[in-house]
C-alpha cells in the first residue's frame, strides 16, 4: 500500500539507506489527503524494506513505475517559531 | 441600468436561464473527478457545472468553469449571450474608460461571507474542499478562480490579483507571487527587504466582475475597476484579523500573512499554456489565521489546460484591450488588438494604418516593453484592410505579407517560468524571447507597380457587378446568405 508520495528531480535525490530530508504528502484517504509534512527519513527502492509505501513522482508529476518504501525518522518544522 | 450580479448565486441563475449551467446532484469526488468534469467542459466549451454534493465535504459545493466562453462573459457583463466579441469588447472599454467608482464599506451583519468565522487553532485549510484539479499536480489548489488582496505599506494602495494557491498543510498555502505582478512588486520590493510579513486575504468565489477585475492588467486599483465594470460601487467588508477589506458577498475568505523569509515547495500545476511547465520550486508562503465563509459555500474551480479556460479567455481579452489603450494613448493609428484564447494569450494581432515606415516595430517595442510584456511573446501586425477578428484574413496576411528575412524581428524581454518552449534554465530565469511578424507591405512600394493587389470578391470587381451578383444570388440557385 502507498502511504506517501514525494516529488524528485531524479532518483539520485533518494539515495538508499541515507538520511534524507523530504517534503512528503500524506495519501491516506479523507479530508487531509495530500497534506504535506517535512521529515527526515530513510528510503529504499525496495518497496518492502521499510514500513510505509512511497510513490515517487518527477518534476512534472509523472509517476515512477516502481514504488519505494520509507521510514520516517523525525518531523521537521520549516516555519520558524515567530510565524507560527 | 446594467444587470449586475452581486454574487455567484445570482450569476448562476443567469447562466441557468441561458442554458449555460448544469446542476449535478450526485456525489462528486474532490480528488480528480471534479477537475475532470471541469476540464471536459472547458474543452467542449460547455455549460458550467454546479456540483451540489462533494465527497468528504457535506454542505460544500463547487462551481466549475464559470466564465470560460464568450457567451458566459457576455452574461457576466449583463449583455445578450450572443453578443459578438467586438460588441463585448466595446462595452468593456466603454465601462472601463469612465470615472473610477470607489467601493463602499458595509457592516458585518450585511456581509454573507461572515456567516461562519473560524480563527486561531481551529483553522484548518483541509476543512475546505480544495480540489485535486489534475492528476500529477503538486497539491490541492484551493485558489484557481479567486483573488488575493494586499496593501502597499507606504501609501495604502490596495491590490487584487489572481495568484494561484496550493494547500500545503492545515495552516499554510504556497504559490508563485511573480515579482512583476502588482502584488509581487509590493511583497518583493517593500515587505521582504524590511523583514515584514505582508497581510493578505484570499477571496474564493468572488462575484464574476470582481474576478475579472482581479485578473485584468489595468493600472486602476481593482476595487474601483470593479465598480466601473459594475456601474456602481462594489460592497466590501472588513477582515477579521488583517487590515484589509473583501467583497461582502464572496463565498469564502482566507486571511493571514505572507512570510518574508520562508519559501516552500509549490507546483507542478496544469497551467494556462496547456502544459505543466513551471518548475516545482520554493515559492511564496501564505500562513493562514482565519477562514470565513457563507452557509453552503461554493468553491469556484477554473481548470487550466488546453483551451479554453478562464485564464486564456479573460486574460486574452483584457491584455489586448489594455494594449489597445496603451497604443492609442501614444497616438498610434491602430484599428484594434485581439488575441485568440487558443493562443493561450501568447499571440496578439494588432491592426494599424501604416502611415510611416517601421510602425510595426514601434508597436512591438511598446507592447513588449510594457507591464503586459511578460505574458506574451508574439506580435502580428496587420494593416487596416485586415479584420483582426477574422482568423482566415489574419492567417492569409501572415503567410503572404510577412517577409521571412525582413518581416520577422526577434527581441529580448521579460518572461515567466510558464513558457513551455523555454529550457529549464531559461524558465528559472524567466527568460522572455519575443518575436514580431510584420505583415504590412512596405509603404515605399509603388502602389501601381509594386504593391500586390488583393484578389477578393470585394476588391477586384466593380461595385455594380458585386451588387448584381449579390442581388441575383438566390436566383442563380444558391442558398440565401
Ligand atoms: C486563473 C489564473 C491564475 C493565475 N495565477 C497567477 C500566479 O500564480 N501568479 C501570478 O503572478 N500571476 C498569475 N495570474 C496572472 C495574474 O492574475 C495577472 O497578471 C493579473 O493581472 C494580476 O494582477 P496585477 O496586475 O494586479 O498583478 C493568474 C491568472 C489567472 C487567470
Coordinates of C-alpha atoms and ligand atoms in Angstrom, one line a residue:
Chain A
X1 CA 0.0 0.0 0.0
X2 CA 1.2 3.5 -0.8
X3 CA 1.1 5.8 2.2
X4 CA 3.0 8.9 1.0
X5 CA 4.4 10.4 -2.2
X6 CA 7.3 12.6 -3.0
X7 CA 8.4 14.8 -5.9
X8 CA 12.0 14.5 -7.0
X9 CA 14.1 15.8 -9.9
X10 CA 15.8 12.5 -10.3
X11 CA 16.1 9.2 -8.4
X12 CA 19.5 10.5 -7.2
X13 CA 17.5 12.6 -4.8
X14 CA 16.5 9.3 -3.0
X15 CA 19.8 7.6 -2.0
X16 CA 19.1 4.3 -0.4
X17 CA 19.6 4.0 3.3
X18 CA 21.0 7.5 3.8
X19 CA 19.1 10.0 6.0
X20 CA 17.4 12.5 3.6
X21 CA 15.1 15.5 4.2
X22 CA 11.9 15.3 2.3
X23 CA 8.6 17.1 1.8
X24 CA 6.2 14.2 1.6
X25 CA 2.4 14.1 1.0
X26 CA 0.0 12.0 3.0
X27 CA -2.0 9.7 0.7
X28 CA -4.4 8.4 3.4
X29 CA -8.0 8.8 2.1
X30 CA -10.2 11.5 3.6
X31 CA -10.1 15.2 4.1
X32 CA -6.3 15.5 4.7
X33 CA -5.2 13.6 1.7
X34 CA -2.2 15.4 0.0
X35 CA -1.3 17.4 3.1
X36 CA 2.4 18.0 3.2
X37 CA 4.8 17.2 6.1
X38 CA 8.5 17.7 6.2
X39 CA 10.5 14.8 7.6
X40 CA 13.9 13.2 7.8
X41 CA 13.7 9.7 6.6
X42 CA 15.4 6.6 5.2
X43 CA 14.2 5.4 1.8
X44 CA 14.7 2.4 -0.4
X45 CA 13.8 1.3 -3.9
X46 CA 12.8 -2.0 -2.3
X47 CA 9.1 -1.4 -1.7
X48 CA 9.1 -3.9 1.2
X49 CA 12.2 -2.7 3.1
X50 CA 10.6 0.0 5.3
X51 CA 7.1 0.1 6.8
X52 CA 5.5 2.7 4.5
X53 CA 5.0 2.6 0.7
X54 CA 6.3 5.7 -1.1
X55 CA 5.1 6.7 -4.5
X56 CA 7.8 8.6 -6.4
X57 CA 6.8 11.4 -8.8
X58 CA 9.1 13.5 -11.1
X59 CA 9.1 17.3 -11.6
X60 CA 6.1 17.5 -14.0
X61 CA 4.1 15.0 -11.9
X62 CA 5.0 11.8 -13.8
X63 CA 4.9 8.6 -11.7
X64 CA 8.0 6.5 -11.4
X65 CA 6.6 3.0 -12.1
X66 CA 8.3 1.2 -9.2
X67 CA 7.3 2.5 -5.7
X68 CA 9.9 2.9 -3.0
X69 CA 9.5 2.4 0.8
X70 CA 10.1 5.0 3.5
X71 CA 10.9 5.0 7.2
X72 CA 10.2 8.3 8.9
X73 CA 12.8 9.3 11.4
X74 CA 11.6 12.8 12.5
X75 CA 9.1 15.5 11.7
X76 CA 10.9 18.7 10.7
X77 CA 9.3 22.2 11.2
X78 CA 10.3 24.6 8.4
X79 CA 8.2 27.6 9.6
X80 CA 10.2 29.4 12.2
X81 CA 8.5 29.8 15.7
X82 CA 7.8 33.5 15.3
X83 CA 5.5 32.9 12.3
X84 CA 3.6 30.0 13.9
Chain B
X1 CA -29.4 50.1 -15.8
X2 CA -26.8 47.3 -16.3
X3 CA -27.7 43.9 -14.9
X4 CA -25.1 43.3 -12.1
X5 CA -24.7 40.1 -10.1
X6 CA -23.7 40.8 -6.5
X7 CA -22.5 37.2 -6.1
X8 CA -22.1 33.9 -8.0
X9 CA -25.5 32.7 -6.8
X10 CA -27.2 35.4 -8.8
X11 CA -24.8 34.9 -11.7
X12 CA -25.7 31.2 -11.7
X13 CA -29.4 32.0 -12.2
X14 CA -28.5 34.0 -15.3
X15 CA -26.3 31.1 -16.5
X16 CA -29.1 28.7 -16.0
X17 CA -31.6 30.9 -17.8
X18 CA -29.2 31.0 -20.8
X19 CA -28.8 27.2 -20.8
X20 CA -25.2 27.6 -19.5
X21 CA -25.5 25.8 -16.2
X22 CA -25.7 22.1 -15.4
X23 CA -26.6 21.1 -11.8
X24 CA -25.0 17.9 -10.6
X25 CA -26.8 16.3 -7.7
X26 CA -24.8 13.0 -7.5
X27 CA -21.8 13.0 -5.3
X28 CA -18.6 14.1 -7.0
X29 CA -15.1 13.3 -5.7
X30 CA -12.9 16.3 -5.0
X31 CA -9.9 14.1 -5.8
X32 CA -9.7 14.4 -9.7
X33 CA -13.4 13.7 -10.6
X34 CA -14.5 17.4 -10.2
X35 CA -11.4 18.6 -12.0
X36 CA -12.0 16.1 -14.9
X37 CA -15.6 17.4 -15.2
X38 CA -14.4 21.0 -15.4
X39 CA -11.6 20.1 -17.9
X40 CA -14.1 18.4 -20.2
X41 CA -16.4 21.3 -20.0
X42 CA -13.5 23.7 -21.0
X43 CA -12.5 21.6 -23.9
X44 CA -16.1 21.4 -25.2
X45 CA -16.9 25.0 -24.3
X46 CA -19.9 23.6 -22.4
X47 CA -22.2 24.9 -19.6
X48 CA -20.7 25.5 -16.2
X49 CA -21.2 22.6 -13.7
X50 CA -22.7 23.4 -10.3
X51 CA -21.7 20.3 -8.1
X52 CA -24.0 20.2 -5.1
X53 CA -22.5 17.2 -3.2
X54 CA -18.8 16.8 -2.7
X55 CA -17.2 13.7 -1.2
X56 CA -15.9 14.2 2.4
X57 CA -17.3 17.8 2.5
X58 CA -21.0 17.9 3.3
X59 CA -22.5 21.3 2.9
X60 CA -19.9 22.5 0.4
X61 CA -20.5 23.0 -3.4
X62 CA -18.4 23.7 -6.5
X63 CA -19.0 25.9 -9.5
X64 CA -16.7 25.0 -12.4
X65 CA -15.6 26.9 -15.5
X66 CA -17.6 30.0 -14.6
X67 CA -16.6 32.2 -17.5
X68 CA -14.7 30.1 -19.9
X69 CA -16.6 31.1 -23.0
X70 CA -17.5 34.5 -24.7
X71 CA -21.2 33.6 -24.1
X72 CA -20.6 33.4 -20.4
X73 CA -18.5 36.6 -20.5
X74 CA -21.4 38.4 -22.2
X75 CA -23.8 37.1 -19.4
X76 CA -21.3 38.3 -16.8
X77 CA -21.5 41.7 -18.3
X78 CA -25.3 41.6 -18.2
X79 CA -25.3 41.5 -22.1
X80 CA -27.1 39.3 -24.6
X81 CA -25.3 35.9 -24.5
X82 CA -25.0 36.0 -28.3
X83 CA -23.1 39.4 -28.4
X84 CA -20.1 39.3 -30.7
X85 CA -16.5 39.6 -29.4
X86 CA -16.2 43.2 -30.7
X87 CA -19.5 44.1 -29.1
X88 CA -18.4 42.7 -25.7
X89 CA -15.0 44.5 -26.1
X90 CA -16.7 47.8 -26.9
X91 CA -18.9 47.6 -23.9
X92 CA -15.9 46.7 -21.7
X93 CA -13.9 49.6 -23.0
X94 CA -16.8 51.9 -22.5
X95 CA -17.3 51.0 -18.9
X96 CA -13.6 50.9 -18.0
X97 CA -13.0 54.4 -19.5
X98 CA -15.4 56.1 -17.2
X99 CA -14.5 57.6 -13.8
X100 CA -13.3 55.1 -11.2
X101 CA -16.1 54.1 -8.8
X102 CA -14.9 53.8 -5.2
X103 CA -16.1 50.8 -3.2
X104 CA -18.4 51.1 -0.2
X105 CA -17.9 49.5 3.2
X106 CA -20.8 47.6 4.6
X107 CA -21.4 46.3 8.1
X108 CA -20.5 42.8 9.1
X109 CA -24.2 42.0 9.6
X110 CA -24.8 42.7 5.9
X111 CA -21.9 40.5 4.7
X112 CA -22.8 36.9 4.0
X113 CA -19.1 36.0 3.9
X114 CA -19.2 36.4 7.7
X115 CA -21.9 33.7 8.3
X116 CA -19.2 31.4 9.6
X117 CA -16.0 32.6 11.2
X118 CA -13.1 30.3 12.2
X119 CA -9.9 31.7 13.8
X120 CA -6.9 30.6 15.8
X121 CA -6.2 26.9 16.4
X122 CA -9.5 25.8 14.7
X123 CA -8.3 27.0 11.4
X124 CA -7.7 24.0 9.0
X125 CA -7.4 24.6 5.3
X126 CA -8.2 21.0 4.7
X127 CA -11.7 21.6 6.1
X128 CA -12.3 23.3 2.8
X129 CA -12.8 21.1 -0.4
X130 CA -9.7 22.2 -2.3
X131 CA -9.9 20.0 -5.4
X132 CA -7.0 17.9 -6.8
X133 CA -7.5 19.6 -10.1
X134 CA -5.2 17.5 -12.4
X135 CA -3.5 14.2 -11.7
X136 CA 0.1 14.9 -11.0
X137 CA -0.4 18.4 -9.5
X138 CA 1.9 19.3 -6.6
X139 CA -1.1 19.6 -4.3
X140 CA -4.7 20.6 -3.9
X141 CA -5.3 24.1 -5.4
X142 CA -7.9 25.9 -3.4
X143 CA -7.4 29.1 -5.3
X144 CA -7.9 28.9 -9.1
X145 CA -10.7 31.4 -9.6
X146 CA -10.3 33.9 -6.8
X147 CA -8.1 36.8 -5.9
X148 CA -5.6 37.8 -3.3
X149 CA -5.9 41.2 -1.8
X150 CA -2.9 43.1 -0.2
X151 CA -1.9 46.6 0.6
X152 CA 1.1 48.8 -0.1
X153 CA 2.7 49.5 3.3
X154 CA 3.7 53.1 2.3
X155 CA 0.8 54.6 0.5
X156 CA -2.0 52.1 1.4
X157 CA -2.8 51.3 -2.2
X158 CA -4.9 48.1 -2.4
X159 CA -4.2 45.4 -5.0
X160 CA -6.4 42.4 -6.0
X161 CA -4.5 39.9 -8.1
X162 CA -5.4 36.4 -9.2
X163 CA -2.3 34.4 -7.9
X164 CA -2.8 30.6 -7.6
X165 CA -2.5 29.0 -4.2
X166 CA -1.9 25.4 -3.2
X167 CA -2.8 23.9 0.2
X168 CA 0.5 22.8 1.8
X169 CA -0.7 21.9 5.3
X170 CA -3.5 22.9 7.6
X171 CA -2.3 26.5 8.0
X172 CA -0.1 27.0 5.0
X173 CA -0.6 27.7 1.3
X174 CA 2.2 28.2 -1.3
X175 CA 2.1 29.9 -4.7
X176 CA 4.0 31.9 -7.3
X177 CA 3.7 35.6 -6.5
X178 CA 5.7 36.6 -9.5
X179 CA 7.9 39.6 -8.9
X180 CA 6.5 41.6 -11.8
X181 CA 2.8 41.3 -10.7
X182 CA 1.4 44.2 -8.7
X183 CA 1.2 42.1 -5.6
X184 CA 4.7 40.7 -6.2
X185 CA 6.2 44.1 -6.6
X186 CA 5.0 45.3 -3.2
X187 CA 5.9 42.0 -1.5
X188 CA 9.4 41.5 -3.0
X189 CA 10.1 45.3 -3.2
X190 CA 8.8 46.5 0.2
X191 CA 7.8 43.9 2.8
X192 CA 10.7 41.4 2.2
X193 CA 13.5 43.9 2.4
X194 CA 12.1 45.2 5.7
X195 CA 11.6 41.7 7.1
X196 CA 7.9 42.2 7.4
X197 CA 5.1 39.7 6.8
X198 CA 2.6 41.0 4.2
X199 CA -1.1 40.7 5.4
X200 CA -3.3 39.1 2.7
X201 CA -6.9 37.9 2.2
X202 CA -7.8 35.4 -0.4
X203 CA -11.3 35.7 -1.8
X204 CA -12.6 32.4 -3.2
X205 CA -15.8 32.7 -5.3
X206 CA -15.9 36.5 -5.7
X207 CA -18.7 37.9 -7.8
X208 CA -17.8 37.5 -11.5
X209 CA -16.9 41.1 -12.2
X210 CA -14.6 41.3 -9.2
X211 CA -12.8 38.2 -10.5
X212 CA -12.5 39.7 -14.0
X213 CA -11.0 42.9 -12.5
X214 CA -8.5 40.9 -10.4
X215 CA -7.1 39.1 -13.5
X216 CA -7.1 42.2 -15.7
X217 CA -3.8 44.0 -16.0
X218 CA -5.2 47.5 -15.6
X219 CA -3.3 50.2 -13.5
X220 CA -6.6 51.3 -11.9
X221 CA -7.0 49.8 -8.4
X222 CA -9.2 46.7 -8.8
X223 CA -11.9 47.6 -6.3
X224 CA -12.5 50.8 -8.3
X225 CA -12.1 48.9 -11.6
X226 CA -14.8 46.5 -10.4
X227 CA -17.1 49.5 -9.7
X228 CA -16.5 50.7 -13.2
X229 CA -17.4 47.3 -14.7
X230 CA -20.5 47.1 -12.4
X231 CA -21.6 50.7 -12.9
X232 CA -21.9 51.0 -9.1
X233 CA -19.7 50.6 -6.0
X234 CA -18.7 47.0 -5.0
X235 CA -19.6 46.3 -1.4
X236 CA -16.7 45.5 0.9
X237 CA -16.4 44.4 4.5
X238 CA -13.5 44.5 6.9
X239 CA -11.5 41.3 7.5
X240 CA -11.3 39.7 11.0
X241 CA -7.6 39.5 11.6
X242 CA -5.9 41.7 9.0
X243 CA -6.4 45.4 8.0
X244 CA -7.9 44.6 4.6
X245 CA -11.4 44.6 3.0
X246 CA -13.1 41.9 0.9
X247 CA -16.3 41.7 -1.1
X248 CA -19.1 41.2 1.3
X249 CA -20.9 38.6 -0.9
X250 CA -17.9 36.4 -1.5
X251 CA -18.2 32.7 -0.8
X252 CA -15.0 32.0 1.2
X253 CA -12.3 34.3 2.6
X254 CA -8.9 33.2 3.9
X255 CA -6.9 35.7 6.0
X256 CA -3.3 35.6 7.0
X257 CA 0.2 36.8 6.2
X258 CA 2.8 36.2 3.6
X259 CA 6.1 35.3 5.2
X260 CA 9.1 37.4 4.1
X261 CA 11.8 34.8 4.7
X262 CA 10.3 31.4 4.3
X263 CA 9.7 29.6 1.0
X264 CA 8.2 26.2 0.5
X265 CA 7.6 23.8 -2.4
X266 CA 4.9 24.6 -4.9
X267 CA 3.8 23.1 -8.3
X268 CA 3.8 21.4 -10.7
X269 CA 0.4 22.5 -11.8
X270 CA -1.6 22.3 -15.1
X271 CA -1.2 25.8 -16.4
X272 CA -2.9 28.1 -18.9
X273 CA -0.4 27.3 -21.6
X274 CA -2.0 23.8 -21.8
X275 CA 1.0 22.1 -20.1
X276 CA 2.6 21.5 -16.7
X277 CA 5.7 23.6 -17.3
X278 CA 6.9 25.8 -14.5
X279 CA 9.4 24.0 -12.4
X280 CA 8.5 22.8 -8.9
X281 CA 10.3 25.4 -6.8
X282 CA 10.4 27.1 -3.4
X283 CA 7.6 29.7 -3.6
X284 CA 5.8 32.3 -1.5
X285 CA 4.3 31.1 1.8
X286 CA 0.9 32.2 2.9
X287 CA 0.2 31.5 6.7
X288 CA -3.4 31.4 7.5
X289 CA -5.0 32.9 10.6
X290 CA -8.7 32.9 9.8
X291 CA -11.3 31.5 7.5
X292 CA -14.8 33.0 7.0
X293 CA -17.5 31.6 4.7
X294 CA -21.1 31.7 3.7
X295 CA -23.5 28.9 4.5
X296 CA -23.4 26.2 1.8
X297 CA -20.3 27.8 0.4
X298 CA -19.5 27.4 -3.3
X299 CA -15.8 27.0 -4.2
X300 CA -15.0 28.1 -7.7
X301 CA -12.8 25.9 -9.9
X302 CA -11.0 27.1 -13.0
X303 CA -9.2 24.2 -14.7
X304 CA -6.1 25.4 -16.6
X305 CA -5.1 23.2 -19.5
X306 CA -5.6 23.1 -23.3
X307 CA -8.0 25.8 -24.5
X308 CA -10.4 27.2 -23.4
X309 CA -10.2 28.1 -19.7
X310 CA -10.9 31.4 -17.9
X311 CA -7.2 32.4 -17.8
X312 CA -6.9 32.0 -21.6
X313 CA -10.2 33.7 -22.4
X314 CA -10.2 36.6 -19.9
X315 CA -6.5 37.3 -19.9
X316 CA -6.6 37.4 -23.8
X317 CA -9.5 39.7 -23.6
X318 CA -8.1 42.1 -21.0
X319 CA -4.5 42.0 -22.1
X320 CA -5.3 43.1 -25.7
X321 CA -7.7 45.8 -24.6
X322 CA -5.1 47.2 -22.3
X323 CA -2.6 47.1 -25.3
X324 CA -5.3 48.9 -27.3
X325 CA -5.5 51.7 -24.7
X326 CA -1.7 51.9 -24.4
X327 CA -1.1 52.2 -28.2
X328 CA -3.9 54.7 -28.7
X329 CA -2.5 56.8 -25.8
X330 CA 0.7 57.0 -27.8
X331 CA -1.2 58.3 -30.9
X332 CA -0.6 55.1 -32.9
X333 CA -3.4 54.8 -35.5
X334 CA -4.4 51.2 -34.7
X335 CA -7.6 49.6 -35.7
X336 CA -7.6 47.3 -32.6
X337 CA -5.8 44.5 -30.9
X338 CA -7.0 40.9 -30.5
X339 CA -5.8 37.6 -29.0
X340 CA -7.4 34.3 -29.8
X341 CA -7.8 32.5 -26.5
X342 CA -6.5 29.4 -28.3
X343 CA -3.1 31.1 -28.5
X344 CA -3.1 30.9 -24.6
X345 CA -2.6 34.7 -24.8
X346 CA 0.8 34.3 -26.4
X347 CA -0.1 35.9 -29.7
X348 CA -1.6 39.3 -30.3
X349 CA -2.9 40.6 -33.6
X350 CA -2.7 44.4 -34.0
X351 CA -4.2 46.2 -36.9
X352 CA -2.7 49.6 -38.0
X353 CA -2.9 52.2 -40.6
X354 CA 0.6 52.1 -42.0
X355 CA 1.2 55.8 -42.2
X356 CA 5.0 55.6 -41.7
X357 CA 7.8 53.0 -42.0
X358 CA 8.6 50.7 -39.1
X359 CA 5.3 51.4 -37.4
X360 CA 5.1 47.6 -36.7
X361 CA 8.4 47.7 -34.9
X362 CA 7.3 50.6 -32.8
X363 CA 4.1 48.8 -31.8
X364 CA 6.0 45.7 -30.9
X365 CA 8.6 47.6 -28.8
X366 CA 5.8 49.4 -26.9
X367 CA 3.8 46.4 -26.0
X368 CA 6.7 44.1 -25.3
X369 CA 8.3 46.8 -23.1
X370 CA 5.0 47.5 -21.2
X371 CA 3.8 45.9 -17.9
X372 CA 1.9 43.4 -20.1
X373 CA 5.1 42.2 -21.8
X374 CA 6.0 39.1 -19.8
X375 CA 2.7 37.4 -20.6
X376 CA 3.0 37.1 -24.4
X377 CA 5.8 36.8 -27.0
X378 CA 4.3 37.0 -30.5
X379 CA 3.0 40.2 -32.1
X380 CA 1.4 40.0 -35.5
X381 CA 0.9 43.5 -37.1
X382 CA -1.5 43.7 -40.0
X383 CA -2.7 46.7 -42.0
X384 CA -6.1 48.3 -41.7
X385 CA -7.5 46.3 -44.5
X386 CA -7.3 43.1 -42.5
X387 CA -10.0 42.3 -40.0
X388 CA -8.1 41.4 -36.8
X389 CA -11.0 39.2 -35.5
X390 CA -11.1 37.2 -38.8
X391 CA -8.9 34.2 -38.5
X392 CA -8.9 33.5 -42.2
X393 CA -7.8 37.0 -43.0
X394 CA -5.1 37.1 -40.4
X395 CA -3.6 33.8 -41.4
X396 CA -3.7 34.9 -45.0
X397 CA -1.9 38.1 -44.2
X398 CA 0.7 36.3 -42.1
X399 CA 1.6 33.8 -44.7
X400 CA 1.6 36.3 -47.7
X401 CA 2.7 39.6 -46.4
X402 CA 5.4 38.8 -43.8
X403 CA 8.8 38.7 -45.4
X404 CA 10.8 35.8 -43.8
X405 CA 14.0 37.8 -43.7
X406 CA 12.9 41.3 -43.3
X407 CA 9.5 41.0 -41.6
X408 CA 10.4 38.8 -38.6
X409 CA 12.2 40.6 -35.7
X410 CA 13.4 39.0 -32.6
X411 CA 13.7 40.8 -29.2
X412 CA 14.8 40.0 -25.7
X413 CA 12.3 40.8 -22.9
X414 CA 10.8 39.7 -19.6
X415 CA 9.1 36.3 -19.5
X416 CA 7.6 33.9 -17.0
X417 CA 8.6 30.4 -15.8
X418 CA 5.5 29.1 -17.6
X419 CA 6.6 29.2 -21.3
X420 CA 6.7 25.6 -22.5
X421 CA 9.3 26.3 -25.2
X422 CA 12.0 27.5 -22.7
X423 CA 14.6 25.1 -21.4
X424 CA 14.8 24.5 -17.7
X425 CA 17.5 27.2 -17.1
X426 CA 15.6 29.8 -19.0
X427 CA 12.4 29.0 -17.1
X428 CA 14.1 29.6 -13.8
X429 CA 15.5 32.9 -15.1
X430 CA 12.1 33.9 -16.5
X431 CA 13.6 34.5 -19.9
X432 CA 11.3 36.2 -22.4
X433 CA 12.4 36.0 -26.1
X434 CA 9.9 37.8 -28.3
X435 CA 9.0 37.9 -32.0
X436 CA 7.3 40.4 -34.3
X437 CA 5.7 39.3 -37.5
X438 CA 5.3 42.4 -39.6
X439 CA 2.5 41.7 -42.0
X440 CA 2.3 45.1 -43.7
X441 CA 3.6 45.9 -47.1
X442 CA 6.4 48.5 -47.0
X443 CA 4.9 52.0 -47.5
X444 CA 7.7 52.9 -50.1
X445 CA 6.5 50.3 -52.6
X446 CA 4.9 51.9 -55.6
X447 CA 1.1 51.3 -55.3
X448 CA 0.7 50.9 -59.0
X449 CA 3.7 48.7 -59.9
X450 CA 4.9 47.1 -56.7
X451 CA 2.1 46.5 -54.2
X452 CA 0.3 43.2 -54.9
X453 CA -3.4 43.5 -55.5
X454 CA -5.6 41.6 -53.1
X455 CA -7.8 39.3 -55.2
X456 CA -11.2 39.0 -53.4
X457 CA -14.8 39.5 -54.3
X458 CA -14.8 42.9 -52.6
X459 CA -11.5 44.2 -54.1
X460 CA -11.4 43.1 -57.8
X461 CA -14.9 43.6 -59.1
X462 CA -16.6 46.9 -59.9
X463 CA -19.3 47.9 -57.5
X464 CA -22.1 47.3 -60.0
X465 CA -21.0 43.8 -60.7
X466 CA -20.8 43.0 -57.0
X467 CA -24.3 44.4 -56.4
X468 CA -25.7 42.5 -59.4
X469 CA -24.2 39.2 -58.2
X470 CA -25.5 39.7 -54.7
X471 CA -29.0 40.7 -55.9
X472 CA -29.2 37.6 -58.1
X473 CA -27.6 35.2 -55.6
X474 CA -30.7 33.2 -54.9
X475 CA -31.9 33.3 -58.5
X476 CA -28.6 31.6 -59.5
X477 CA -29.7 28.8 -57.2
X478 CA -27.6 29.5 -54.1
X479 CA -29.0 29.5 -50.6
X480 CA -29.8 32.8 -49.0
X481 CA -26.8 34.1 -47.1
Ligands
LIG1 C1 -6.5 31.5 -13.0 C2 -5.3 32.4 -13.0 C3 -4.2 32.1 -12.2 C4 -3.1 33.0 -12.2 N1 -2.1 32.7 -11.4 C5 -1.0 33.6 -11.3 C6 0.0 33.3 -10.3 O1 0.0 32.3 -9.7 N2 1.0 34.2 -10.2 C7 1.0 35.4 -10.9 O2 1.9 36.2 -10.7 N3 0.0 35.7 -11.8 C8 -1.0 34.8 -12.0 N4 -2.0 35.0 -12.9 C9 -2.0 36.3 -13.7 C10 -2.5 37.4 -12.9 O3 -3.7 37.2 -12.4 C11 -2.5 38.7 -13.7 O4 -1.2 39.0 -14.1 C12 -3.2 39.8 -13.1 O5 -3.1 40.9 -14.0 C13 -2.5 40.1 -11.8 O6 -2.9 41.4 -11.3 P1 -1.9 42.5 -11.1 O7 -1.7 43.2 -12.4 O8 -2.5 43.3 -10.0 O9 -0.6 41.9 -10.7 C14 -3.1 34.2 -13.0 C15 -4.2 34.5 -13.8 C16 -5.3 33.6 -13.8 C17 -6.5 34.0 -14.7

